[in-house]
PDB file of C-alpha atoms in Angstrom:
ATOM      1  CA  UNK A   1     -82.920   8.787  31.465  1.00 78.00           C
ATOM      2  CA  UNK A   2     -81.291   4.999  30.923  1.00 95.00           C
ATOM      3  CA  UNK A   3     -80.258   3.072  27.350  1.00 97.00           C
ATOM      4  CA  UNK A   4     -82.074   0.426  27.050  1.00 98.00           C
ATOM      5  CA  UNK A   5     -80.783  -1.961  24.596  1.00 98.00           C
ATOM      6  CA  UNK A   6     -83.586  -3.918  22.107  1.00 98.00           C
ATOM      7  CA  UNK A   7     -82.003  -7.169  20.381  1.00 98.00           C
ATOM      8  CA  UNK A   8     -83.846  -7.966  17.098  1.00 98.00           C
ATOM      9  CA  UNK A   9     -83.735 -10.613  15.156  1.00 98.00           C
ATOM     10  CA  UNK A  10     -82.189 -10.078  11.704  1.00 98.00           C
ATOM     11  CA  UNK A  11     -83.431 -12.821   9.844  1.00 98.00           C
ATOM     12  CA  UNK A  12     -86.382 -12.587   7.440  1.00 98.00           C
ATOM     13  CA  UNK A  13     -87.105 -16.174   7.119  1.00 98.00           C
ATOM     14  CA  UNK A  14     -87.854 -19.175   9.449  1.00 98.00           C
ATOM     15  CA  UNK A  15     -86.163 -22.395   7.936  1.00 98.00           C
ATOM     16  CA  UNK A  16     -89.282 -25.360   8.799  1.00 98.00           C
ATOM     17  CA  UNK A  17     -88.498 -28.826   8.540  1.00 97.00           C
ATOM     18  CA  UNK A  18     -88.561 -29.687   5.021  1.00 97.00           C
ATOM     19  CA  UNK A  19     -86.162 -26.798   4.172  1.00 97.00           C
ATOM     20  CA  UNK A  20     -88.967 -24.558   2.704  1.00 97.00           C
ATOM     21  CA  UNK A  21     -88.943 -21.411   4.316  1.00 97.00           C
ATOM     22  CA  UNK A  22     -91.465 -19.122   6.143  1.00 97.00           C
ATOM     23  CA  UNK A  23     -91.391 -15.692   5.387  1.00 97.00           C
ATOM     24  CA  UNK A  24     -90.795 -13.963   9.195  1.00 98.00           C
ATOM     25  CA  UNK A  25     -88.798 -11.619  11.077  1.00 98.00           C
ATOM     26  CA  UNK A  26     -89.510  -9.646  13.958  1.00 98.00           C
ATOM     27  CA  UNK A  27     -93.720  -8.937  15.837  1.00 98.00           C
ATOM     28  CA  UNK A  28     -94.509  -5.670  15.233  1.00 97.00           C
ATOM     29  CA  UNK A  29     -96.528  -5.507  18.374  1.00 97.00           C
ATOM     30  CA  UNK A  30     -94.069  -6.999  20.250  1.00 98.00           C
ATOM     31  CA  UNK A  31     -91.309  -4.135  19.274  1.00 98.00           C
ATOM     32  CA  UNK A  32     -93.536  -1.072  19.323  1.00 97.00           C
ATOM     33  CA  UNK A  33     -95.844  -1.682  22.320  1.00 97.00           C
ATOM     34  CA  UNK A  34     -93.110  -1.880  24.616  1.00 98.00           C
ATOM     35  CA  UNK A  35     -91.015   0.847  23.070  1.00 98.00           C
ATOM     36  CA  UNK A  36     -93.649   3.251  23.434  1.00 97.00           C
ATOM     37  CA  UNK A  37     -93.658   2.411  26.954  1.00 98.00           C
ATOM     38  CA  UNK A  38     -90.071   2.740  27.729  1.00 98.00           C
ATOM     39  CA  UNK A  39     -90.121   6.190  25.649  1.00 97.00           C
ATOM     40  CA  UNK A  40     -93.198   7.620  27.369  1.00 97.00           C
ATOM     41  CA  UNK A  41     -91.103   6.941  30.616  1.00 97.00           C
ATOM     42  CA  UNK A  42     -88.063   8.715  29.255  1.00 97.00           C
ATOM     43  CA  UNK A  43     -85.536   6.116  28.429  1.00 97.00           C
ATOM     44  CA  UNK A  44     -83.520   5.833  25.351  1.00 98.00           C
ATOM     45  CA  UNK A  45     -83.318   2.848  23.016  1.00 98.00           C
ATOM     46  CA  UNK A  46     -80.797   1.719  21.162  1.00 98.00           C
ATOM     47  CA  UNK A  47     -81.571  -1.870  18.664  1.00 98.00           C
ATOM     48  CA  UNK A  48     -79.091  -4.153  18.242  1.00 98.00           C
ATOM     49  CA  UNK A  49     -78.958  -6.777  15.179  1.00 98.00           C
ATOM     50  CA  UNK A  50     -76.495  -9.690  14.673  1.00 98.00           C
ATOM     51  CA  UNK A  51     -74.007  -8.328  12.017  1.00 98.00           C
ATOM     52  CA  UNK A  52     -75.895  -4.810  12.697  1.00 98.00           C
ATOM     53  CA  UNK A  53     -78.559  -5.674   9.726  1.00 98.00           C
ATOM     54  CA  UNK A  54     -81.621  -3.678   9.399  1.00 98.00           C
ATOM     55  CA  UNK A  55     -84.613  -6.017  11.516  1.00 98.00           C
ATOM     56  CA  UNK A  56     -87.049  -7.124   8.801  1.00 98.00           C
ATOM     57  CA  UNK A  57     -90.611  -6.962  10.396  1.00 98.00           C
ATOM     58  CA  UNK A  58     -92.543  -9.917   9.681  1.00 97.00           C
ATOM     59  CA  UNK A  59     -95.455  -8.623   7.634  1.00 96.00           C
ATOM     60  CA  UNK A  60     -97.866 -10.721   9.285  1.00 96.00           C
ATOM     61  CA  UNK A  61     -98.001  -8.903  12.172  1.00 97.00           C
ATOM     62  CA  UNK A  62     -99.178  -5.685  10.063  1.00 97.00           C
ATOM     63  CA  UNK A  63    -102.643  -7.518   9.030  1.00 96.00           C
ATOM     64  CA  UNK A  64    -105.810  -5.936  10.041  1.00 96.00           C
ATOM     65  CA  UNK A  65    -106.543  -9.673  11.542  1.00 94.00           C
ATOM     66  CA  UNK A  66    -104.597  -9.660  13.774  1.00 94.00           C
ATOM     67  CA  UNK A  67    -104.550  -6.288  15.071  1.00 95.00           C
ATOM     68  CA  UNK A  68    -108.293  -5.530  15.287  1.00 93.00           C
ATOM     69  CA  UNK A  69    -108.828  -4.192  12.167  1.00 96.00           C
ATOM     70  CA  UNK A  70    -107.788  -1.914   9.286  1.00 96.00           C
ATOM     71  CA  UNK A  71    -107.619   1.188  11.992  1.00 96.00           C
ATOM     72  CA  UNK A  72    -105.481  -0.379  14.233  1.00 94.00           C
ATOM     73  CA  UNK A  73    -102.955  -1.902  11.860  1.00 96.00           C
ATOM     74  CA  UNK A  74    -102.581   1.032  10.434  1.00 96.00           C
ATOM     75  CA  UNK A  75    -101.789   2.808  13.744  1.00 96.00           C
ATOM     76  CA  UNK A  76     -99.415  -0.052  14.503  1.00 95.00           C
ATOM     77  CA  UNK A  77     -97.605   0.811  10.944  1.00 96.00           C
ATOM     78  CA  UNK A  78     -97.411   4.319  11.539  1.00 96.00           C
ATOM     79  CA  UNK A  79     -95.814   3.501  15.160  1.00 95.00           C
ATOM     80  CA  UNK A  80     -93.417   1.222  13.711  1.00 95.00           C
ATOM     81  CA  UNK A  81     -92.014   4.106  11.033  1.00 95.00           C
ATOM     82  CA  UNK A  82     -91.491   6.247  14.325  1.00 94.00           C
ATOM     83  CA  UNK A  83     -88.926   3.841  15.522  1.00 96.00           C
ATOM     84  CA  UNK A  84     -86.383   5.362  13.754  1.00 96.00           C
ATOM     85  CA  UNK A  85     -83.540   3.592  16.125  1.00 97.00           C
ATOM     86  CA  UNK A  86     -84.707   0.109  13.822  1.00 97.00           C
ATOM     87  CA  UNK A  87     -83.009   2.202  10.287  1.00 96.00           C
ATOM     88  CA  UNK A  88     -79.332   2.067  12.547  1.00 97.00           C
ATOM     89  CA  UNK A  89     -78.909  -0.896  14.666  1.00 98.00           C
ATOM     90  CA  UNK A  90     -75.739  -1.370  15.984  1.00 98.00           C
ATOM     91  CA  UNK A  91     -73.558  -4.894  15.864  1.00 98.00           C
ATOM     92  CA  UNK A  92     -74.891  -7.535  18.525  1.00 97.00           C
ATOM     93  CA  UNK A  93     -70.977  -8.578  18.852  1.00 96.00           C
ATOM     94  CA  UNK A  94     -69.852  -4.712  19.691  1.00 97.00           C
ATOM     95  CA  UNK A  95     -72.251  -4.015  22.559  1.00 98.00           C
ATOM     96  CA  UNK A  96     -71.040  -3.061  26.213  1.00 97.00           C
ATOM     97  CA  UNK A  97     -73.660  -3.908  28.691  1.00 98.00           C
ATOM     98  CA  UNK A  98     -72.178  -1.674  30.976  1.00 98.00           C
ATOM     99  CA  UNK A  99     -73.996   1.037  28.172  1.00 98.00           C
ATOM    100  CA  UNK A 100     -77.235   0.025  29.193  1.00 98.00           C
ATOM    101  CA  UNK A 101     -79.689  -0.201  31.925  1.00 98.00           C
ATOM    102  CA  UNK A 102     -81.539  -2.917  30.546  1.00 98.00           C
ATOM    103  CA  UNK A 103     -82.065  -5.497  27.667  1.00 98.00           C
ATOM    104  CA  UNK A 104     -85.239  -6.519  25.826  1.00 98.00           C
ATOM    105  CA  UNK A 105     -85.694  -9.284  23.367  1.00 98.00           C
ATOM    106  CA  UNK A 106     -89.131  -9.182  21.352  1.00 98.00           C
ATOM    107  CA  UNK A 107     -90.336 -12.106  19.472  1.00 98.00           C
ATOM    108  CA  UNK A 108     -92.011 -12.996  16.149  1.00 97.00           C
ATOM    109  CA  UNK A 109     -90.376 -16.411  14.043  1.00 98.00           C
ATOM    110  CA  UNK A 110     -87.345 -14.588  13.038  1.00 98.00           C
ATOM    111  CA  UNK A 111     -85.406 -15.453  16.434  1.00 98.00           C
ATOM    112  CA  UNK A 112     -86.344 -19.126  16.193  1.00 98.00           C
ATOM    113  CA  UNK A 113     -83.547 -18.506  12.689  1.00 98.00           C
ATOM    114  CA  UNK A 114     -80.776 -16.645  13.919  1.00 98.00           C
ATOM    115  CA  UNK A 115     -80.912 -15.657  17.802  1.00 98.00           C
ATOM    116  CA  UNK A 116     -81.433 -19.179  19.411  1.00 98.00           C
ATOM    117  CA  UNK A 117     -78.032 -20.316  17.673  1.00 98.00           C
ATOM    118  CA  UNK A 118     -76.383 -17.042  17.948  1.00 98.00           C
ATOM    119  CA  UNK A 119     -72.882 -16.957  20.422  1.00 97.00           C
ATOM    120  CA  UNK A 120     -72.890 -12.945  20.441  1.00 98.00           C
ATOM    121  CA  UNK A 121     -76.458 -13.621  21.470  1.00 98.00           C
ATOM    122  CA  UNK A 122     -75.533 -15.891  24.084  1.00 98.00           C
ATOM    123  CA  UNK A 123     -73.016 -14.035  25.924  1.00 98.00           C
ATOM    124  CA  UNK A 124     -75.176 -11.067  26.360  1.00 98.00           C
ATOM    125  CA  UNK A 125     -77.952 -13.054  27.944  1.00 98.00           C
ATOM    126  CA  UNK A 126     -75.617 -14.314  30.468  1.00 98.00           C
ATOM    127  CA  UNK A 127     -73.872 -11.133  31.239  1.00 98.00           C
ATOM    128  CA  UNK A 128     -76.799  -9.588  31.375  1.00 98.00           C
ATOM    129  CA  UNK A 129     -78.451 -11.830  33.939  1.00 98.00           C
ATOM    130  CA  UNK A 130     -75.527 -12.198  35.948  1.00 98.00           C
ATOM    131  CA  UNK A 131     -74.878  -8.726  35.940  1.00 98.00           C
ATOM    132  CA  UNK A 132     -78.530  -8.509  38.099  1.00 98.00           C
ATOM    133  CA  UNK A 133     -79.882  -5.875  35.078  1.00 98.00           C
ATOM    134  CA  UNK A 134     -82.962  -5.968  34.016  1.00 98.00           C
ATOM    135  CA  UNK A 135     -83.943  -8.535  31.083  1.00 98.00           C
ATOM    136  CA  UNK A 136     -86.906  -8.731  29.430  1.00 98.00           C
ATOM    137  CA  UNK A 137     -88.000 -11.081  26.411  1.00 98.00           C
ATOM    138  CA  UNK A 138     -91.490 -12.121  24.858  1.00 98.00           C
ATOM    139  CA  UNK A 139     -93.033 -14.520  22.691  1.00 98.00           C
ATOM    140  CA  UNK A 140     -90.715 -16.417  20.336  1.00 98.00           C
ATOM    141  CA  UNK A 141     -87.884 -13.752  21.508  1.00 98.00           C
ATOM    142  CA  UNK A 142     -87.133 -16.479  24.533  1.00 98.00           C
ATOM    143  CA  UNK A 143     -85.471 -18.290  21.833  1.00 98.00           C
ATOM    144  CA  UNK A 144     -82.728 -16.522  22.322  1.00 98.00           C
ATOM    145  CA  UNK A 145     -82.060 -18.082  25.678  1.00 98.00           C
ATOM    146  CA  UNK A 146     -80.941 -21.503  23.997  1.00 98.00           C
ATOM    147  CA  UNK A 147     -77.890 -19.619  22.944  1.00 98.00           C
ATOM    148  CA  UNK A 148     -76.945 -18.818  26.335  1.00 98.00           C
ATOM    149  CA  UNK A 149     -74.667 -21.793  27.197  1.00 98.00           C
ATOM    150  CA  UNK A 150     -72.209 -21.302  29.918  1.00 98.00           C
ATOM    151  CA  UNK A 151     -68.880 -22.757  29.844  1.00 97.00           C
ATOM    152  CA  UNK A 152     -69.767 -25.920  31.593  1.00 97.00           C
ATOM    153  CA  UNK A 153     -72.247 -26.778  29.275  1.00 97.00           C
ATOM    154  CA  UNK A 154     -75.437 -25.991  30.857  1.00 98.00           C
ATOM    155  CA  UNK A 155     -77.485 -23.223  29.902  1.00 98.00           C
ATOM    156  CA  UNK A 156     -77.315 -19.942  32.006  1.00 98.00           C
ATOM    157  CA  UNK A 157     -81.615 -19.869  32.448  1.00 98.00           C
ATOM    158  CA  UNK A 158     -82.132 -23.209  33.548  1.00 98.00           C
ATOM    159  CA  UNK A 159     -83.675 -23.279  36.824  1.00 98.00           C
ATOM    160  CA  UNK A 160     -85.378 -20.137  35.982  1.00 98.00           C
ATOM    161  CA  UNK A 161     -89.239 -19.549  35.649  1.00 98.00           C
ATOM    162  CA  UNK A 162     -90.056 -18.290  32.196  1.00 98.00           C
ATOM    163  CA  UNK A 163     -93.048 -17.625  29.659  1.00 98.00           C
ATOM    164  CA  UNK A 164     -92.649 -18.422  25.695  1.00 98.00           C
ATOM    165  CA  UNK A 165     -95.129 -18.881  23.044  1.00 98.00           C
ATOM    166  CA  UNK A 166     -96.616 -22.299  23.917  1.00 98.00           C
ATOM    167  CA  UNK A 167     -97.023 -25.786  21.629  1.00 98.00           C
ATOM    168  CA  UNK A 168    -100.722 -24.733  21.542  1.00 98.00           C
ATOM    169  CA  UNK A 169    -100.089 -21.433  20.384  1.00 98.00           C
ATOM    170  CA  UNK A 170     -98.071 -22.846  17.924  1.00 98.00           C
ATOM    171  CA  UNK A 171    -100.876 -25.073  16.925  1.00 98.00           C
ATOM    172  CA  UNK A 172    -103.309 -23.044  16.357  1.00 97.00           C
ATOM    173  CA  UNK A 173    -101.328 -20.450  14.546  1.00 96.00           C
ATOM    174  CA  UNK A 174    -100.957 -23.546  12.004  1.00 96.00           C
ATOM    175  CA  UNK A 175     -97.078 -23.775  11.718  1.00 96.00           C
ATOM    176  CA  UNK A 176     -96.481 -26.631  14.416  1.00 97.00           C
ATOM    177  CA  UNK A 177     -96.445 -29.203  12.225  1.00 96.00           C
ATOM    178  CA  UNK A 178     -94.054 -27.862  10.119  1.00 97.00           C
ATOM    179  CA  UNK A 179     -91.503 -26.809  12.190  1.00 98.00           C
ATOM    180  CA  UNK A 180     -87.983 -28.624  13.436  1.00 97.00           C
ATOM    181  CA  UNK A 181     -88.946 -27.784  16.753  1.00 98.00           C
ATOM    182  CA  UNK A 182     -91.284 -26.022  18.801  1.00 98.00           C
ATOM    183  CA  UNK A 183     -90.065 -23.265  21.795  1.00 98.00           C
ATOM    184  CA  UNK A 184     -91.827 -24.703  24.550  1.00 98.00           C
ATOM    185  CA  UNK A 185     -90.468 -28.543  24.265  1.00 98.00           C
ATOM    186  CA  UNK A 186     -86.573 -26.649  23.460  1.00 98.00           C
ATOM    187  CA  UNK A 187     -86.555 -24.828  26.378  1.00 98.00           C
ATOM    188  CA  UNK A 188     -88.073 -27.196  28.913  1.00 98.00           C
ATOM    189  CA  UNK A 189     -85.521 -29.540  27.411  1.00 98.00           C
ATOM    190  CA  UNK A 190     -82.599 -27.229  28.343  1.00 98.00           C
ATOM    191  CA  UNK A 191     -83.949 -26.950  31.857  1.00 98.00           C
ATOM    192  CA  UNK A 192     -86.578 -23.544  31.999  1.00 98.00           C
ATOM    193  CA  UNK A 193     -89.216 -24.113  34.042  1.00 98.00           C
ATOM    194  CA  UNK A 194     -91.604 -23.489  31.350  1.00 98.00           C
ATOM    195  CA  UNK A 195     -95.043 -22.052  32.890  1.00 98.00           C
ATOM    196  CA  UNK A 196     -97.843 -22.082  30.449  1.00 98.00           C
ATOM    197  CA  UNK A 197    -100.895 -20.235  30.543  1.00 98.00           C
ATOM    198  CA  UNK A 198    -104.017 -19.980  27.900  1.00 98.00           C
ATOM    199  CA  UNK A 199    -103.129 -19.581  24.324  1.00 98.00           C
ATOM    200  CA  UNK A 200    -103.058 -15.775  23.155  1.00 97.00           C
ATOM    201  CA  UNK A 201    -104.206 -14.258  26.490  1.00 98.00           C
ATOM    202  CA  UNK A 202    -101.644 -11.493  28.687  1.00 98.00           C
ATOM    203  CA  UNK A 203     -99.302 -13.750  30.644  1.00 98.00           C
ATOM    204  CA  UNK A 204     -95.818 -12.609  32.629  1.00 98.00           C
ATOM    205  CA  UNK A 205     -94.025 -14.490  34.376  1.00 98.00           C
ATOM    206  CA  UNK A 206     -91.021 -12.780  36.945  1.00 98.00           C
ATOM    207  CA  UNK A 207     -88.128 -14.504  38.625  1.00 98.00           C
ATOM    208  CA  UNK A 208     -85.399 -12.452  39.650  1.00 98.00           C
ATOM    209  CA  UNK A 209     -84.152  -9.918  36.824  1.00 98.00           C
ATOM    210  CA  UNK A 210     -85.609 -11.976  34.279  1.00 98.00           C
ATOM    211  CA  UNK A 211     -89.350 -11.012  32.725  1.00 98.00           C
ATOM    212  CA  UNK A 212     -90.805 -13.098  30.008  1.00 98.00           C
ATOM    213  CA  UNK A 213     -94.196 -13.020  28.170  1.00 98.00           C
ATOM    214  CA  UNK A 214     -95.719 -15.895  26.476  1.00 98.00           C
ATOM    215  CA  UNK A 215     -97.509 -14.136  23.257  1.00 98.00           C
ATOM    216  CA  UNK A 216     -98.111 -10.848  21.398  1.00 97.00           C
ATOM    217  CA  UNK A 217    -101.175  -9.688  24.223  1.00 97.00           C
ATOM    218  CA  UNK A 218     -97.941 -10.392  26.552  1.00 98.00           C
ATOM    219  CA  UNK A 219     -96.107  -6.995  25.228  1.00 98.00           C
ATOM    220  CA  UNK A 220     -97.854  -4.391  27.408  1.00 98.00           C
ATOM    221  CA  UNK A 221     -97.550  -6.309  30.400  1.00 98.00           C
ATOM    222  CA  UNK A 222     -93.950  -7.424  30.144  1.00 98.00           C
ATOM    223  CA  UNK A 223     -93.167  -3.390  29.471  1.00 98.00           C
ATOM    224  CA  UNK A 224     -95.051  -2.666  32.606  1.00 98.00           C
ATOM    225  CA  UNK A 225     -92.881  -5.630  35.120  1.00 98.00           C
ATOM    226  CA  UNK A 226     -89.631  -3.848  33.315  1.00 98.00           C
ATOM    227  CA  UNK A 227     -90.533  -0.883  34.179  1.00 98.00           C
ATOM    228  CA  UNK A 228     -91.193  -1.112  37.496  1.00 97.00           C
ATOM    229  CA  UNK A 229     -87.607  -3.710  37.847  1.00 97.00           C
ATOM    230  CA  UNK A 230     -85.870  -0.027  36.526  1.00 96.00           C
ATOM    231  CA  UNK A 231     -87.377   1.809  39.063  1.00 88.00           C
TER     232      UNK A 231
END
């Protein structure tokens, strides 16, 4: 049995353009899907939180629209009360990679706030892909990965091949026009070979020890390609 190590956004808010605020946090989905996975296959997980706050789970991603119905969010709820590792998260700044097997970031708004500026952040993203362990991130969690500037300035994933939640996504979820900036233009901007697919349908993308996911449907998937990088 490995540690793997889940970073979660602590933030609870996603600060849009005109300084109003969106109520956010982390994607249920995104968190339990995957953890379920890991579980099932025996692992242990440990969360991790900048400053070691509780995650807030964006309360969105609890509605019966977007989970299939009533039944289903409910399930999802119930799944998400399980994961009693989310009540103790440890510090972001006091975690030893050499603890862990592997590292997954899930998404939701929440990491557009606090991950993709955050240095603790930062450091473990590039330890943790030079170290050649497994890293996994979905959805808005690849935000993270504009935090992970190396000492030269550039930024440790550029070069790499990587799915995010898209500008069309974006769009159609009806927040694009209010936000500062949008995932997709950041990260091709700091040099991620960005590849897209179609808005809200299961999309990985692979290269080297890095596996990303471009949406929510992305979660099962992206558990599946870490899985099999863990052996």
């Amino acid at each position: 049995m490995s540690k793997i190590l889940f970073v979660l956004t602590g933030a609870d808010h996603w600060t849009l353009a005109d300084g109003t605020t969106h109520p956010t946090g982390f994607w249920a989905e995104e968190a339990v899907v995957p953890y379920r996975a890991l579980k099932a296959a025996g692992h242990e997980i440990v969360v991790a939180t900048p400053g070691g706050v509780v995650p807030p789970v964006d309360r969105a991603s609890l509605a019966a629209e977007v989970n299939g119905g009533q039944e289903k969010a409910g399930e999802l709820a119930r799944a998400l009360e399980e994961m009693t590792e989310l009540r103790t998260p440890v510090k972001l700044a006091e975690v030893d990679l050499d603890d862990f097997a592997a590292v997954f970031y899930p998404g939701g708004h929440g990491p557009m706030e606090d991950l993709a500026v955050d240095a603790e952040s930062g450091r473990l993203l590039i330890e943790t892909l030079d170290s050649g362990k497994p890293l996994a991130v979905v959805c808005h969690g690849p935000a993270a990965l504009l935090a992970a500037i190396r000492p030269d300035g550039t930024n440790a994933f550029a070069g790499y091949r990587a799915a995010a939640f898209t500008n069309e996504e974006e769009v159609q979820g009806g927040l694009a026009g209010q936000a500062k900036w949008l995932l997709q233009d950041r990260l091709s901007e700091a040099g991620v070979d960005v590849r897209v697919s179609e808005p809200w349908a299961p999309h990985v993308v692979v290269d080297r020890n890095l596996v990303t996911g471009q949406n929510p449907a992305s979660s099962a998937p992206v558990a599946e390609e870490l899985l099999k990088l863990l052996g």
